[in-house]
């Protein structure tokens, strides 16, 4: 076996540098060091959709994370998904819907306030050529911080200054109730306080909707309770095409589509979360409907296939044209 030493390696790279001037193709290319933009476009009928990546958080988990499964099974699921042993991969993807009349943003990302590895939504808006001032409407699925924090920047200024904000009535009712805040365990109190930080001074400009409401032509809301009391999904219809925007009906599909019965610690009502997940996933699988999930791997859209024990997420093929 030839012995490659540090010296021979260095000698090799010196040789590369020497010939670089003579032959550009042999030049050592500089490392790019940064990632490319996370933007993916697709169409539903005449609507143009833009999936915008906000980054990823490797959420540390313990044996308390899944309430109704032995931790060894959770560890196996993480290993099967090629995730670190004690961390759940949690990517964030927001969705812009251009209906031709309105520019609608569904959920707003982390605002760079959740993890250092998330908060690239604004850079990706720029890369997509979308001016935050041009967004007409923000629709929120639920009030967890990774969905609402992007409404404001760290200085509490509105990121989308011209957008109307629409939120589920049941979310507002549950989270903005001070009696619920006072009764909440300590760590959940942070969630309640964050909601007051985001919403209190803009409350009069926030519109609340009931399930079934059409928040914009072609975008219909459906109650999907469990993860949170007012958690909402969106059915987008244009022409003869549809997309279901699943929000947090399931977190990362490699864990929660494969194990649809699992109740995560962050589900306010675990039984309801599981019932909602199975109902919506069964419908999507039976109808072979295109779905997108907020914590699905970017570009976060694809299909769900029913399996013997759960569901498998089949990502879309990247399309070079619209
Ligand atoms: Zn979430």
Short mmCIF file of C-alpha atoms and ligand atoms in Angstrom, two decimals:
data_model
loop_
_atom_site.label_atom_id
_atom_site.label_comp_id
_atom_site.label_asym_id
_atom_site.label_seq_id
_atom_site.Cartn_x
_atom_site.Cartn_y
_atom_site.Cartn_z
CA UNK A 1 0.00 0.00 0.00
CA UNK A 2 1.50 3.39 -0.93
CA UNK A 3 2.24 5.52 2.07
CA UNK A 4 0.63 8.97 1.73
CA UNK A 5 2.28 11.30 4.18
CA UNK A 6 1.44 14.89 4.94
CA UNK A 7 4.63 15.83 3.09
CA UNK A 8 3.65 14.01 -0.14
CA UNK A 9 0.14 15.51 0.08
CA UNK A 10 1.57 19.01 0.44
CA UNK A 11 3.98 18.37 -2.41
CA UNK A 12 0.99 17.35 -4.54
CA UNK A 13 -0.91 20.55 -3.81
CA UNK A 14 2.20 22.64 -4.50
CA UNK A 15 2.41 20.97 -7.91
CA UNK A 16 -1.24 21.88 -8.55
CA UNK A 17 -0.51 25.52 -7.76
CA UNK A 18 2.50 25.52 -10.06
CA UNK A 19 0.53 24.33 -13.10
CA UNK A 20 -2.46 26.53 -12.30
CA UNK A 21 -1.13 29.52 -14.18
CA UNK A 22 -0.61 27.52 -17.32
CA UNK A 23 -3.96 25.72 -17.45
CA UNK A 24 -7.07 27.41 -15.94
CA UNK A 25 -8.93 24.09 -15.84
CA UNK A 26 -6.34 22.74 -13.43
CA UNK A 27 -6.60 25.74 -11.08
CA UNK A 28 -7.75 25.05 -7.57
CA UNK A 29 -11.24 26.55 -7.34
CA UNK A 30 -11.82 28.67 -4.25
CA UNK A 31 -14.23 27.12 -1.75
CA UNK A 32 -17.68 28.76 -1.78
CA UNK A 33 -17.96 28.31 2.01
CA UNK A 34 -21.66 29.27 2.07
CA UNK A 35 -24.87 27.49 1.06
CA UNK A 36 -26.91 28.35 -2.04
CA UNK A 37 -30.34 30.00 -1.58
CA UNK A 38 -33.19 27.79 -0.35
CA UNK A 39 -35.97 28.66 -2.77
CA UNK A 40 -38.22 26.30 -4.73
CA UNK A 41 -41.10 27.25 -7.04
CA UNK A 42 -44.05 25.17 -8.15
CA UNK A 43 -47.56 25.71 -9.43
CA UNK A 44 -51.03 24.75 -8.34
CA UNK A 45 -53.32 25.62 -11.25
CA UNK A 46 -52.64 29.27 -12.02
CA UNK A 47 -51.17 29.96 -8.55
CA UNK A 48 -47.40 30.25 -8.26
CA UNK A 49 -45.99 28.92 -5.02
CA UNK A 50 -42.58 29.67 -3.57
CA UNK A 51 -41.19 27.49 -0.79
CA UNK A 52 -38.73 29.54 1.23
CA UNK A 53 -36.30 27.81 3.54
CA UNK A 54 -35.67 29.40 6.91
CA UNK A 55 -33.07 26.93 8.18
CA UNK A 56 -32.94 24.00 10.56
CA UNK A 57 -32.77 23.38 14.27
CA UNK A 58 -31.41 20.16 15.75
CA UNK A 59 -33.74 20.01 18.70
CA UNK A 60 -32.21 18.18 21.68
CA UNK A 61 -34.57 15.52 22.97
CA UNK A 62 -34.73 13.26 26.01
CA UNK A 63 -36.76 10.22 27.03
CA UNK A 64 -39.60 12.65 27.84
CA UNK A 65 -39.95 13.75 24.20
CA UNK A 66 -42.39 11.06 23.05
CA UNK A 67 -45.01 10.46 25.72
CA UNK A 68 -46.23 7.07 24.53
CA UNK A 69 -43.22 5.17 23.17
CA UNK A 70 -40.12 3.67 24.81
CA UNK A 71 -37.09 5.90 24.24
CA UNK A 72 -35.19 2.99 22.63
CA UNK A 73 -37.79 3.00 19.83
CA UNK A 74 -37.43 6.75 19.42
CA UNK A 75 -33.64 6.35 19.20
CA UNK A 76 -34.10 3.68 16.54
CA UNK A 77 -36.41 6.00 14.56
CA UNK A 78 -33.81 8.79 14.72
CA UNK A 79 -31.09 6.38 13.57
CA UNK A 80 -33.32 5.12 10.73
CA UNK A 81 -33.74 8.76 9.65
CA UNK A 82 -29.96 9.36 9.87
CA UNK A 83 -30.47 11.98 12.58
CA UNK A 84 -28.12 12.48 15.53
CA UNK A 85 -28.89 10.11 18.43
CA UNK A 86 -30.40 12.70 20.74
CA UNK A 87 -31.61 15.43 18.39
CA UNK A 88 -34.65 15.79 16.16
CA UNK A 89 -33.91 17.46 12.82
CA UNK A 90 -36.39 20.33 12.62
CA UNK A 91 -36.26 22.19 9.30
CA UNK A 92 -38.47 25.24 8.70
CA UNK A 93 -40.07 26.06 5.33
CA UNK A 94 -42.54 28.89 4.80
CA UNK A 95 -44.74 29.21 1.74
CA UNK A 96 -45.57 32.18 -0.45
CA UNK A 97 -48.69 31.83 -2.58
CA UNK A 98 -49.08 34.23 -5.47
CA UNK A 99 -52.73 33.90 -6.48
CA UNK A 100 -52.31 36.44 -9.26
CA UNK A 101 -54.26 38.91 -7.11
CA UNK A 102 -52.56 38.59 -3.77
CA UNK A 103 -49.20 37.64 -2.33
CA UNK A 104 -49.92 35.44 0.68
CA UNK A 105 -47.33 34.20 3.18
CA UNK A 106 -48.28 31.12 5.21
CA UNK A 107 -46.34 31.12 8.51
CA UNK A 108 -43.36 33.37 9.00
CA UNK A 109 -40.32 31.40 10.14
CA UNK A 110 -38.20 31.75 13.23
CA UNK A 111 -37.20 35.39 12.84
CA UNK A 112 -33.67 34.19 13.64
CA UNK A 113 -34.76 33.79 17.25
CA UNK A 114 -34.84 30.00 17.66
CA UNK A 115 -31.46 28.62 16.63
CA UNK A 116 -28.30 30.04 15.04
CA UNK A 117 -28.82 27.62 12.14
CA UNK A 118 -32.24 29.12 11.30
CA UNK A 119 -33.31 32.60 10.25
CA UNK A 120 -32.38 32.71 6.56
CA UNK A 121 -35.94 33.42 5.38
CA UNK A 122 -35.24 37.08 4.64
CA UNK A 123 -32.13 36.26 2.64
CA UNK A 124 -34.15 33.70 0.69
CA UNK A 125 -36.93 36.24 0.07
CA UNK A 126 -34.29 38.45 -1.51
CA UNK A 127 -32.93 35.53 -3.53
CA UNK A 128 -36.51 34.81 -4.72
CA UNK A 129 -36.95 38.45 -5.77
CA UNK A 130 -39.80 38.98 -3.29
CA UNK A 131 -39.99 42.35 -1.55
CA UNK A 132 -41.37 41.91 2.02
CA UNK A 133 -43.32 45.14 1.43
CA UNK A 134 -45.21 43.42 -1.41
CA UNK A 135 -46.69 40.72 0.83
CA UNK A 136 -50.44 41.46 1.17
CA UNK A 137 -51.46 38.84 3.68
CA UNK A 138 -49.84 36.68 6.37
CA UNK A 139 -51.82 33.63 7.46
CA UNK A 140 -50.75 31.80 10.60
CA UNK A 141 -51.30 28.06 11.26
CA UNK A 142 -50.70 28.26 15.00
CA UNK A 143 -48.92 30.32 17.63
CA UNK A 144 -45.69 28.39 18.27
CA UNK A 145 -42.67 30.70 18.02
CA UNK A 146 -41.18 29.10 14.89
CA UNK A 147 -44.37 30.08 13.01
CA UNK A 148 -45.00 33.61 14.33
CA UNK A 149 -41.59 35.04 15.21
CA UNK A 150 -40.89 36.09 11.62
CA UNK A 151 -43.74 38.62 11.83
CA UNK A 152 -41.27 40.93 13.58
CA UNK A 153 -37.53 41.39 13.61
CA UNK A 154 -35.39 41.41 16.75
CA UNK A 155 -36.13 45.13 17.22
CA UNK A 156 -39.88 44.40 17.25
CA UNK A 157 -40.44 46.06 13.86
CA UNK A 158 -42.79 44.46 11.35
CA UNK A 159 -40.92 42.55 8.65
CA UNK A 160 -43.91 42.66 6.25
CA UNK A 161 -45.21 46.17 6.98
CA UNK A 162 -48.08 46.15 4.47
CA UNK A 163 -49.44 42.69 5.23
CA UNK A 164 -52.76 42.04 6.87
CA UNK A 165 -52.33 39.30 9.51
CA UNK A 166 -54.92 36.54 9.88
CA UNK A 167 -54.82 34.00 12.71
CA UNK A 168 -57.06 31.16 13.90
CA UNK A 169 -59.64 32.40 16.41
CA UNK A 170 -59.14 29.30 18.61
CA UNK A 171 -55.37 29.97 18.80
CA UNK A 172 -55.95 33.54 19.88
CA UNK A 173 -58.53 32.49 22.42
CA UNK A 174 -56.29 29.85 24.03
CA UNK A 175 -52.90 31.55 24.02
CA UNK A 176 -53.89 35.16 24.68
CA UNK A 177 -55.94 34.16 27.74
CA UNK A 178 -54.01 35.20 30.86
CA UNK A 179 -55.69 32.47 32.94
CA UNK A 180 -54.12 29.86 30.62
CA UNK A 181 -50.75 31.61 30.89
CA UNK A 182 -50.91 31.59 34.69
CA UNK A 183 -51.88 27.91 34.78
CA UNK A 184 -49.14 26.85 32.34
CA UNK A 185 -45.94 25.04 33.38
CA UNK A 186 -42.84 27.25 33.50
CA UNK A 187 -41.38 26.36 30.09
CA UNK A 188 -44.75 26.83 28.35
CA UNK A 189 -45.08 30.26 29.97
CA UNK A 190 -42.21 31.37 27.69
CA UNK A 191 -44.39 30.47 24.70
CA UNK A 192 -47.28 32.54 26.11
CA UNK A 193 -44.97 35.51 26.77
CA UNK A 194 -43.52 35.32 23.27
CA UNK A 195 -47.03 35.49 21.80
CA UNK A 196 -47.70 38.65 23.79
CA UNK A 197 -44.41 40.13 22.55
CA UNK A 198 -45.42 39.45 18.94
CA UNK A 199 -49.13 40.27 19.07
CA UNK A 200 -49.96 42.64 21.94
CA UNK A 201 -49.04 45.92 20.25
CA UNK A 202 -50.50 44.92 16.85
CA UNK A 203 -53.63 43.19 18.20
CA UNK A 204 -56.07 45.62 16.62
CA UNK A 205 -54.62 44.88 13.19
CA UNK A 206 -54.87 41.11 13.55
CA UNK A 207 -57.93 39.46 11.97
CA UNK A 208 -59.16 36.18 13.44
CA UNK A 209 -60.80 33.49 11.33
CA UNK A 210 -62.91 30.43 12.08
CA UNK A 211 -62.19 27.02 10.47
CA UNK A 212 -63.77 26.81 7.03
CA UNK A 213 -63.04 30.45 6.27
CA UNK A 214 -61.55 31.24 2.87
CA UNK A 215 -58.70 33.59 3.86
CA UNK A 216 -58.00 34.46 0.22
CA UNK A 217 -59.65 33.22 -2.97
CA UNK A 218 -58.57 29.57 -3.31
CA UNK A 219 -57.11 29.25 0.20
CA UNK A 220 -59.49 27.48 2.58
CA UNK A 221 -58.81 26.82 6.27
CA UNK A 222 -59.51 23.54 8.08
CA UNK A 223 -59.43 22.90 11.81
CA UNK A 224 -56.58 20.51 12.70
CA UNK A 225 -56.50 20.59 16.51
CA UNK A 226 -54.19 18.69 18.83
CA UNK A 227 -50.70 20.05 18.26
CA UNK A 228 -52.28 23.25 19.59
CA UNK A 229 -55.98 23.94 20.23
CA UNK A 230 -56.46 26.09 17.13
CA UNK A 231 -53.88 24.48 14.86
CA UNK A 232 -55.08 25.00 11.28
CA UNK A 233 -54.23 23.53 7.90
CA UNK A 234 -54.89 25.10 4.52
CA UNK A 235 -56.30 23.61 1.34
CA UNK A 236 -55.16 25.51 -1.72
CA UNK A 237 -57.19 25.04 -4.88
CA UNK A 238 -56.63 26.48 -8.34
CA UNK A 239 -57.96 25.03 -11.57
CA UNK A 240 -58.16 21.28 -11.06
CA UNK A 241 -55.13 21.14 -8.74
CA UNK A 242 -54.87 21.16 -4.97
CA UNK A 243 -52.27 21.30 -2.23
CA UNK A 244 -52.74 20.62 1.46
CA UNK A 245 -50.58 22.79 3.71
CA UNK A 246 -50.19 20.55 6.75
CA UNK A 247 -48.39 22.91 9.11
CA UNK A 248 -47.39 20.86 12.17
CA UNK A 249 -49.91 18.04 11.68
CA UNK A 250 -46.73 15.98 11.78
CA UNK A 251 -43.23 17.13 12.59
CA UNK A 252 -40.38 15.59 10.57
CA UNK A 253 -42.05 12.86 8.48
CA UNK A 254 -39.14 10.43 8.83
CA UNK A 255 -40.16 10.20 12.50
CA UNK A 256 -43.85 11.16 12.73
CA UNK A 257 -45.25 9.90 9.41
CA UNK A 258 -43.56 6.58 10.03
CA UNK A 259 -44.86 6.63 13.61
CA UNK A 260 -48.18 8.46 13.37
CA UNK A 261 -49.29 7.30 16.84
CA UNK A 262 -46.45 9.05 18.61
CA UNK A 263 -47.42 11.93 20.85
CA UNK A 264 -44.70 14.52 21.17
CA UNK A 265 -44.21 16.61 24.30
CA UNK A 266 -45.06 19.76 22.35
CA UNK A 267 -48.52 18.48 21.36
CA UNK A 268 -50.96 20.20 23.72
CA UNK A 269 -53.51 17.38 23.27
CA UNK A 270 -51.63 14.26 22.15
CA UNK A 271 -54.73 12.12 21.43
CA UNK A 272 -56.27 14.85 19.29
CA UNK A 273 -52.96 15.45 17.48
CA UNK A 274 -52.75 11.76 16.51
CA UNK A 275 -56.41 11.63 15.42
CA UNK A 276 -55.97 14.77 13.27
CA UNK A 277 -52.73 13.44 11.76
CA UNK A 278 -54.26 10.11 10.76
CA UNK A 279 -57.42 11.73 9.36
CA UNK A 280 -55.53 14.21 7.18
CA UNK A 281 -52.79 11.77 6.15
CA UNK A 282 -55.37 9.11 5.21
CA UNK A 283 -57.17 11.65 3.05
CA UNK A 284 -53.96 12.87 1.41
CA UNK A 285 -52.77 9.31 0.78
CA UNK A 286 -56.14 8.14 -0.60
CA UNK A 287 -56.48 11.18 -2.88
CA UNK A 288 -52.77 11.08 -3.83
CA UNK A 289 -52.80 14.76 -2.95
CA UNK A 290 -49.75 16.98 -3.00
CA UNK A 291 -48.91 18.09 0.54
CA UNK A 292 -46.42 20.39 2.19
CA UNK A 293 -45.36 20.26 5.84
CA UNK A 294 -43.66 23.07 7.70
CA UNK A 295 -41.05 20.70 9.17
CA UNK A 296 -40.66 18.43 6.13
CA UNK A 297 -37.21 18.40 4.47
CA UNK A 298 -36.85 21.27 1.97
CA UNK A 299 -38.59 21.95 -0.39
CA UNK A 300 -41.07 20.38 2.02
CA UNK A 301 -43.61 19.21 -0.56
CA UNK A 302 -44.41 15.75 -1.82
CA UNK A 303 -46.88 12.95 -1.32
CA UNK A 304 -47.83 10.57 1.46
CA UNK A 305 -47.98 6.85 0.92
CA UNK A 306 -49.83 4.62 3.36
CA UNK A 307 -47.66 1.75 4.63
CA UNK A 308 -48.37 -1.24 6.90
CA UNK A 309 -47.42 0.73 10.01
CA UNK A 310 -47.84 4.39 9.08
CA UNK A 311 -46.98 6.62 6.14
CA UNK A 312 -43.96 7.38 4.03
CA UNK A 313 -43.26 10.85 2.68
CA UNK A 314 -42.23 10.83 -0.98
CA UNK A 315 -40.57 14.16 -1.84
CA UNK A 316 -41.33 15.91 -5.14
CA UNK A 317 -38.83 15.69 -7.94
CA UNK A 318 -37.16 19.04 -8.43
CA UNK A 319 -38.68 20.60 -11.56
CA UNK A 320 -36.46 22.91 -13.59
CA UNK A 321 -39.47 24.65 -15.19
CA UNK A 322 -42.81 25.86 -13.87
ZN1 LIG B 1 -43.56 24.18 14.18
#
